[in-house]
Amino acid sequence: LENIWINKTDIYIWLEVTWSYYFSLINYFKKLNLKNIYVINGSKIKNFNLSINNSQTKNDKQDSIIIAKYINTYKNKLQKNDKIEDSHIAKNNYLEISNLKFLYRQLRKEKQERRRLMSKIKELTNRVFPEIYDVFKSAKSRPWELEYFIKSNYTKKEIISMKKEEFYNDVIKKSKIIDSFCKNKPKIFILHEILKNSIWICDDDWFYKFQMKILVDKYYQTDKNIKQIEIFILKELKKQNIYIPKIPWSSDISIGAFYCELWDSIFTKDHKQIAWFIWWHPRQNSSWWKNISKSRLEQRWNKLLREQIYLIAYNLCSKIEEVNQLKKKLMKQKNIKAIEALIIIWSIFIRIISTLYKTSQDFDLNLFKTNYLE
């Protein structure tokens, strides 16, 4: 374009609305001192295409030709609102937010994959050695790790030949799994006894071991990816100097998701509009189904924020007595079930989080008690 003989003022560039995708391209055009840059609503292009072309063919090349024809036809009637001014380029900050958005979306996918792998591992564990779940019932423990370790390091004959203390000492020596398993000596003894008397499906061809190894390796890699993405998110939040309100039992990553997904809307829209965007309410049931159906949550709009607000509110209900009191108060006053009271609490915390962002303040438990408990 530097060597082009056409005057730059005679060059018209018109783009279809694609939200953030054209920001980088616009910056490039601005550096070349091109001024006539416009953004057009896709519906206008569609209607123009129908008026001049009966062909059903639609591809990038055809769209570009139609847009060029539209510009040539209407360039003398261009609306000022369609022109991209320098102030519009300020929205380029959205590119930085889109980096965060990508990280958050990837984090959600990795967590979904981790849950899927956990389910598969548990299924395989139940096929091979279901008794292990009777020994380790703690929600914090992952019994399949110990099961995987045992199946990978011992044959059944070896376990039968070993005494309890010998088995325990050997597990301590060889394993690198979570310490809580190995420190619980009585449970290891119980496990040893079950192993000796268990049918323990014959696995001479290492069929189950091979499957378990694949699943466990994938699980650990996914877990590693999640931790790495979380580090990147925290670095990006710090780099952009984004103020993240402090809420007890809630990480900066969970709270930062609201800024990332809502961007400037969190400052310009009220809590009702934000709640609508998240779409957090019980699904309406038809009359014939209502008597036998359970309360469900709407599946549309922003699932990522729904998951985050659920985790935040659920943790606060579990960990902070005042929030739990509010849940009980709502259940009693409105004569509703716990899940319906939680939905109201989630809506309250949508309002609280948006207010904290707007005022750059942290969560105040005393203020919460004054507003909702007194």
Coordinates of C-alpha atoms in Angstrom, one line a residue:
L1 CA 0.0 0.0 0.0
E2 CA 3.0 2.3 0.5
N3 CA 3.8 2.2 -3.2
I4 CA 0.2 2.2 -4.5
W5 CA -0.7 5.0 -6.9
I6 CA -4.3 5.4 -5.7
N7 CA -4.9 8.2 -3.2
K8 CA -5.5 6.7 0.3
T9 CA -8.5 8.9 0.8
D10 CA -10.2 7.1 -2.1
I11 CA -9.7 3.7 -0.5
Y12 CA -12.9 2.5 1.3
I13 CA -12.7 -0.5 3.7
W14 CA -15.9 -2.0 5.0
L15 CA -16.1 -4.9 7.4
E16 CA -18.9 -7.0 8.6
V17 CA -19.5 -6.9 12.3
T18 CA -17.5 -9.7 13.9
W19 CA -17.1 -8.2 17.4
S20 CA -13.4 -8.6 18.4
Y21 CA -12.1 -10.3 15.3
Y22 CA -11.5 -7.2 13.3
F23 CA -9.7 -5.1 16.0
S24 CA -6.2 -6.3 15.0
L25 CA -7.0 -5.6 11.3
I26 CA -8.3 -2.1 12.1
N27 CA -5.1 -1.3 14.0
Y28 CA -3.1 -2.4 11.0
F29 CA -5.1 -0.2 8.6
K30 CA -4.8 2.8 11.0
K31 CA -1.0 2.4 11.0
L32 CA -1.2 2.8 7.2
N33 CA -3.2 6.0 7.6
L34 CA -6.3 4.6 6.0
K35 CA -9.2 6.7 7.2
N36 CA -12.3 5.4 5.5
I37 CA -12.9 2.3 7.6
Y38 CA -16.5 1.3 8.2
V39 CA -18.4 -1.5 9.9
I40 CA -21.7 -2.7 8.5
N41 CA -24.4 -4.9 10.0
G42 CA -24.5 -8.3 8.5
S43 CA -28.3 -8.1 7.9
K44 CA -27.8 -5.2 5.6
I45 CA -25.4 -7.2 3.5
K46 CA -27.7 -10.1 3.5
N47 CA -30.7 -8.0 2.3
F48 CA -28.5 -6.3 -0.4
N49 CA -27.4 -9.7 -1.6
L50 CA -31.0 -10.9 -1.9
S51 CA -31.9 -7.8 -3.9
I52 CA -29.2 -8.3 -6.6
N53 CA -28.4 -12.0 -6.5
N54 CA -30.7 -15.1 -6.6
S55 CA -27.8 -17.5 -6.1
Q56 CA -27.7 -19.6 -2.9
T57 CA -23.9 -19.9 -3.1
K58 CA -22.3 -18.5 0.1
N59 CA -18.6 -18.4 0.8
D60 CA -15.9 -16.0 1.8
K61 CA -15.1 -15.0 -1.8
Q62 CA -18.7 -14.4 -2.6
D63 CA -19.3 -12.4 0.6
S64 CA -16.3 -10.1 -0.2
I65 CA -17.7 -9.4 -3.7
I66 CA -21.1 -8.5 -2.3
I67 CA -19.6 -6.2 0.4
A68 CA -17.5 -4.5 -2.3
K69 CA -20.6 -4.0 -4.4
Y70 CA -22.5 -2.6 -1.4
I71 CA -19.7 -0.1 -0.7
N72 CA -19.6 1.0 -4.4
T73 CA -23.4 1.5 -4.4
Y74 CA -23.8 3.3 -1.1
K75 CA -20.4 5.0 -0.4
N76 CA -21.9 8.5 -0.9
K77 CA -24.6 7.7 1.7
L78 CA -22.4 6.3 4.4
Q79 CA -23.6 6.9 7.9
K80 CA -21.3 8.6 10.4
N81 CA -22.1 6.0 13.1
D82 CA -20.7 3.2 10.9
K83 CA -17.3 4.9 10.6
I84 CA -14.7 3.6 12.9
E85 CA -13.1 6.5 14.8
D86 CA -10.0 6.5 17.0
S87 CA -12.2 6.3 20.0
H88 CA -13.5 2.9 18.7
I89 CA -9.9 1.6 18.7
A90 CA -9.9 2.0 22.5
K91 CA -12.0 -1.1 22.4
N92 CA -8.8 -2.8 21.4
N93 CA -8.4 -3.5 25.1
Y94 CA -10.8 -6.2 24.4
L95 CA -8.0 -8.1 22.7
E96 CA -6.2 -8.4 26.0
I97 CA -9.5 -9.5 27.7
S98 CA -10.0 -12.0 24.9
N99 CA -6.6 -13.6 25.9
L100 CA -8.0 -14.1 29.4
K101 CA -11.3 -15.3 27.9
F102 CA -9.5 -18.0 25.9
L103 CA -7.6 -19.1 29.0
Y104 CA -10.8 -19.3 31.1
R105 CA -12.6 -21.3 28.4
Q106 CA -9.6 -23.6 28.0
L107 CA -9.5 -24.0 31.8
R108 CA -13.2 -25.0 31.8
K109 CA -12.6 -27.6 29.1
E110 CA -9.6 -29.1 30.9
K111 CA -11.7 -29.4 34.1
Q112 CA -14.5 -31.1 32.2
E113 CA -11.9 -33.5 30.7
R114 CA -10.5 -34.2 34.2
R115 CA -14.0 -35.0 35.5
R116 CA -14.6 -37.3 32.5
L117 CA -11.3 -39.1 33.1
M118 CA -12.0 -39.4 36.8
S119 CA -15.3 -41.1 36.0
K120 CA -13.6 -43.5 33.6
I121 CA -10.9 -44.4 36.2
K122 CA -13.5 -45.0 38.8
E123 CA -15.5 -47.3 36.4
L124 CA -12.3 -49.3 35.7
T125 CA -11.4 -49.4 39.4
N126 CA -14.8 -50.8 40.2
R127 CA -14.3 -53.5 37.6
V128 CA -10.9 -54.5 38.9
F129 CA -10.9 -53.9 42.6
P130 CA -14.2 -52.3 43.9
E131 CA -13.4 -53.1 47.6
I132 CA -10.9 -50.2 47.7
Y133 CA -13.8 -47.7 47.8
D134 CA -15.1 -49.3 51.0
V135 CA -11.7 -48.8 52.7
F136 CA -11.1 -45.2 51.5
K137 CA -14.4 -43.3 51.7
S138 CA -13.0 -39.9 52.3
A139 CA -14.2 -37.4 49.7
K140 CA -10.7 -35.8 49.6
S141 CA -8.9 -39.0 48.8
R142 CA -8.5 -40.7 45.4
P143 CA -8.5 -44.5 46.0
W144 CA -7.7 -45.3 42.4
E145 CA -4.2 -43.9 42.9
L146 CA -3.5 -46.5 45.5
E147 CA -5.2 -49.2 43.4
Y148 CA -3.2 -48.2 40.4
F149 CA 0.0 -48.3 42.5
I150 CA -0.8 -51.7 43.9
K151 CA -1.7 -53.2 40.5
S152 CA 1.5 -51.8 39.0
N153 CA 3.9 -53.0 41.7
Y154 CA 2.5 -56.2 43.1
T155 CA 1.1 -59.5 42.0
K156 CA -1.6 -61.2 44.1
K157 CA 0.9 -63.9 45.1
E158 CA 3.3 -61.4 46.5
I159 CA 0.6 -59.7 48.5
I160 CA -0.5 -63.0 50.0
S161 CA 3.0 -63.9 51.0
M162 CA 3.6 -60.5 52.7
K163 CA 2.7 -59.7 56.3
K164 CA 0.7 -56.6 57.1
E165 CA 3.7 -54.6 58.5
E166 CA 5.8 -55.7 55.6
F167 CA 3.2 -54.6 53.1
Y168 CA 2.7 -51.3 54.8
N169 CA 6.5 -50.6 54.9
D170 CA 6.9 -51.5 51.3
V171 CA 4.0 -49.2 50.2
I172 CA 5.6 -46.4 52.2
K173 CA 9.0 -47.0 50.6
K174 CA 7.8 -47.3 47.0
S175 CA 4.9 -45.0 46.6
K176 CA 4.9 -41.3 45.8
I177 CA 1.1 -40.9 46.1
I178 CA -0.8 -38.7 48.5
D179 CA 0.6 -39.1 52.0
S180 CA -2.9 -39.4 53.6
F181 CA -3.2 -42.9 52.2
C182 CA 0.1 -44.1 53.6
K183 CA -0.2 -42.4 56.9
N184 CA -3.4 -44.2 57.7
K185 CA -1.9 -47.5 58.9
P186 CA -5.1 -49.2 60.0
K187 CA -6.7 -48.7 56.6
I188 CA -3.6 -50.1 54.8
F189 CA -3.9 -53.2 57.1
I190 CA -7.6 -53.6 56.2
L191 CA -6.7 -53.1 52.5
H192 CA -4.0 -55.8 52.7
E193 CA -6.6 -58.2 54.2
I194 CA -9.1 -57.5 51.5
L195 CA -6.5 -57.9 48.8
K196 CA -5.5 -61.3 50.1
N197 CA -9.2 -62.5 50.1
S198 CA -10.3 -60.7 47.0
I199 CA -11.1 -62.5 43.8
W200 CA -9.0 -59.8 42.0
I201 CA -9.8 -60.3 38.3
C202 CA -7.1 -62.2 36.5
D203 CA -5.1 -59.7 34.4
D204 CA -2.3 -61.9 32.9
D205 CA -2.3 -59.9 29.7
W206 CA -2.1 -56.5 31.6
F207 CA -5.3 -55.5 29.9
Y208 CA -6.7 -53.6 32.9
K209 CA -3.2 -52.3 33.9
F210 CA -2.7 -50.9 30.4
Q211 CA -6.1 -49.2 30.3
M212 CA -5.5 -47.8 33.8
K213 CA -2.1 -46.5 32.9
I214 CA -3.5 -44.6 29.8
L215 CA -6.3 -43.1 31.9
V216 CA -4.1 -42.1 34.8
D217 CA -1.4 -40.6 32.6
K218 CA -4.1 -38.5 30.9
Y219 CA -5.5 -37.5 34.2
Y220 CA -2.2 -36.3 35.6
Q221 CA -1.4 -34.4 32.3
T222 CA -4.8 -32.7 32.5
D223 CA -4.3 -31.9 36.1
K224 CA -0.9 -30.4 35.2
N225 CA -2.5 -28.4 32.4
I226 CA -5.1 -27.0 34.8
K227 CA -2.4 -25.8 37.2
Q228 CA -0.4 -24.2 34.4
I229 CA -3.5 -22.4 32.9
E230 CA -4.3 -21.1 36.4
I231 CA -0.8 -19.7 36.7
F232 CA -1.1 -18.0 33.3
I233 CA -4.5 -16.5 34.3
L234 CA -3.1 -15.1 37.6
K235 CA -0.1 -13.6 35.7
E236 CA -2.4 -12.0 33.1
L237 CA -4.7 -10.6 35.7
K238 CA -1.7 -9.0 37.5
K239 CA -0.2 -7.8 34.2
Q240 CA -3.3 -6.0 33.2
N241 CA -3.6 -4.5 36.7
I242 CA -7.2 -5.6 37.0
Y243 CA -8.7 -5.1 40.5
I244 CA -10.1 -8.3 41.8
P245 CA -12.4 -8.0 44.9
K246 CA -11.5 -10.3 47.8
I247 CA -14.3 -12.7 48.9
P248 CA -13.7 -15.3 51.6
W249 CA -13.2 -18.9 50.3
S250 CA -13.1 -17.7 46.7
S251 CA -10.0 -17.5 44.5
D252 CA -8.9 -14.6 42.4
I253 CA -9.5 -16.9 39.4
S254 CA -13.1 -17.5 40.2
I255 CA -13.8 -13.7 40.8
G256 CA -11.7 -12.7 37.8
A257 CA -14.0 -14.7 35.5
F258 CA -16.7 -12.1 35.9
Y259 CA -14.5 -9.3 34.6
C260 CA -13.2 -11.5 31.8
E261 CA -16.6 -12.5 30.6
L262 CA -18.5 -9.3 31.2
W263 CA -15.7 -6.8 30.5
D264 CA -17.0 -3.3 30.6
S265 CA -20.6 -4.5 31.0
I266 CA -19.8 -5.2 34.7
F267 CA -19.4 -1.4 35.1
T268 CA -22.1 -0.2 32.7
K269 CA -25.0 -2.6 33.3
D270 CA -27.1 -3.1 36.5
H271 CA -27.2 -6.4 38.3
K272 CA -30.5 -7.4 36.7
Q273 CA -28.9 -7.2 33.2
I274 CA -25.9 -9.1 34.4
A275 CA -28.1 -11.8 35.9
W276 CA -30.0 -12.0 32.6
F277 CA -26.7 -12.4 30.8
I278 CA -25.7 -15.3 33.1
W279 CA -29.3 -16.5 32.9
W280 CA -29.4 -18.0 36.4
H281 CA -32.9 -19.1 37.2
P282 CA -34.9 -22.3 37.6
R283 CA -36.2 -23.8 34.3
Q284 CA -39.9 -23.5 33.8
N285 CA -41.6 -26.9 33.8
S286 CA -44.8 -27.7 31.9
S287 CA -47.9 -28.5 34.0
W288 CA -48.0 -32.2 33.2
W289 CA -44.3 -32.7 34.1
K290 CA -44.2 -30.4 37.1
N291 CA -45.3 -33.0 39.7
I292 CA -42.6 -35.5 38.9
S293 CA -39.7 -33.2 37.8
K294 CA -37.0 -31.7 40.0
S295 CA -35.9 -28.1 39.9
R296 CA -33.4 -27.6 37.1
L297 CA -31.3 -24.7 36.0
E298 CA -31.4 -23.1 32.6
Q299 CA -28.6 -24.3 30.3
R300 CA -28.4 -21.3 27.9
W301 CA -26.1 -18.2 27.9
N302 CA -23.0 -18.1 30.0
K303 CA -22.3 -21.5 31.5
L304 CA -18.8 -20.5 32.7
L305 CA -20.1 -17.7 34.9
R306 CA -22.9 -19.9 36.2
E307 CA -20.4 -22.5 37.3
Q308 CA -18.3 -19.8 39.0
I309 CA -21.2 -18.2 40.9
Y310 CA -22.3 -21.6 41.9
L311 CA -18.9 -22.5 43.4
I312 CA -18.6 -19.1 45.1
A313 CA -22.0 -19.2 46.7
Y314 CA -21.9 -22.9 47.6
N315 CA -18.5 -22.5 49.3
L316 CA -19.7 -19.5 51.3
C317 CA -22.9 -21.4 52.4
S318 CA -20.6 -24.2 53.5
K319 CA -17.9 -22.2 55.2
I320 CA -19.6 -19.0 56.5
E321 CA -22.4 -19.3 59.1
E322 CA -24.0 -16.0 58.2
V323 CA -24.6 -17.0 54.6
N324 CA -25.9 -20.4 55.7
Q325 CA -28.3 -18.5 58.1
L326 CA -29.6 -16.5 55.1
K327 CA -30.3 -19.8 53.3
K328 CA -32.3 -21.1 56.2
K329 CA -34.1 -17.8 56.6
L330 CA -35.2 -17.8 52.9
M331 CA -36.4 -21.4 53.2
K332 CA -38.5 -20.6 56.2
Q333 CA -39.9 -17.2 55.0
K334 CA -40.7 -18.4 51.4
N335 CA -41.5 -22.0 52.3
I336 CA -39.1 -23.2 49.6
K337 CA -36.6 -26.1 49.2
A338 CA -32.8 -25.7 49.8
I339 CA -32.0 -25.6 46.1
E340 CA -34.5 -22.8 45.5
A341 CA -33.0 -20.8 48.4
L342 CA -29.5 -21.4 47.0
I343 CA -30.7 -20.0 43.6
I344 CA -31.8 -16.8 45.4
I345 CA -28.4 -16.6 47.2
W346 CA -26.6 -17.0 43.9
S347 CA -28.6 -14.1 42.5
I348 CA -27.7 -12.0 45.6
F349 CA -24.0 -12.7 45.0
I350 CA -24.2 -11.7 41.4
R351 CA -25.4 -8.3 42.7
I352 CA -22.6 -8.3 45.4
I353 CA -19.8 -9.1 43.0
S354 CA -20.9 -6.5 40.4
T355 CA -21.1 -3.9 43.1
L356 CA -17.7 -4.8 44.5
Y357 CA -16.2 -4.4 41.0
K358 CA -17.9 -1.0 40.5
T359 CA -16.8 0.4 44.0
S360 CA -13.4 -1.4 44.0
Q361 CA -14.1 -2.8 47.5
D362 CA -13.7 -6.2 49.1
F363 CA -16.5 -8.3 50.6
D364 CA -17.7 -6.9 54.0
L365 CA -19.4 -9.6 56.1
N366 CA -20.8 -7.0 58.6
L367 CA -22.4 -5.1 55.7
F368 CA -23.8 -8.5 54.4
K369 CA -25.4 -9.2 57.8
T370 CA -26.9 -5.7 58.0
N371 CA -28.4 -5.9 54.5
Y372 CA -29.7 -9.5 54.5
L373 CA -30.0 -10.8 58.1
E374 CA -31.2 -7.9 60.2

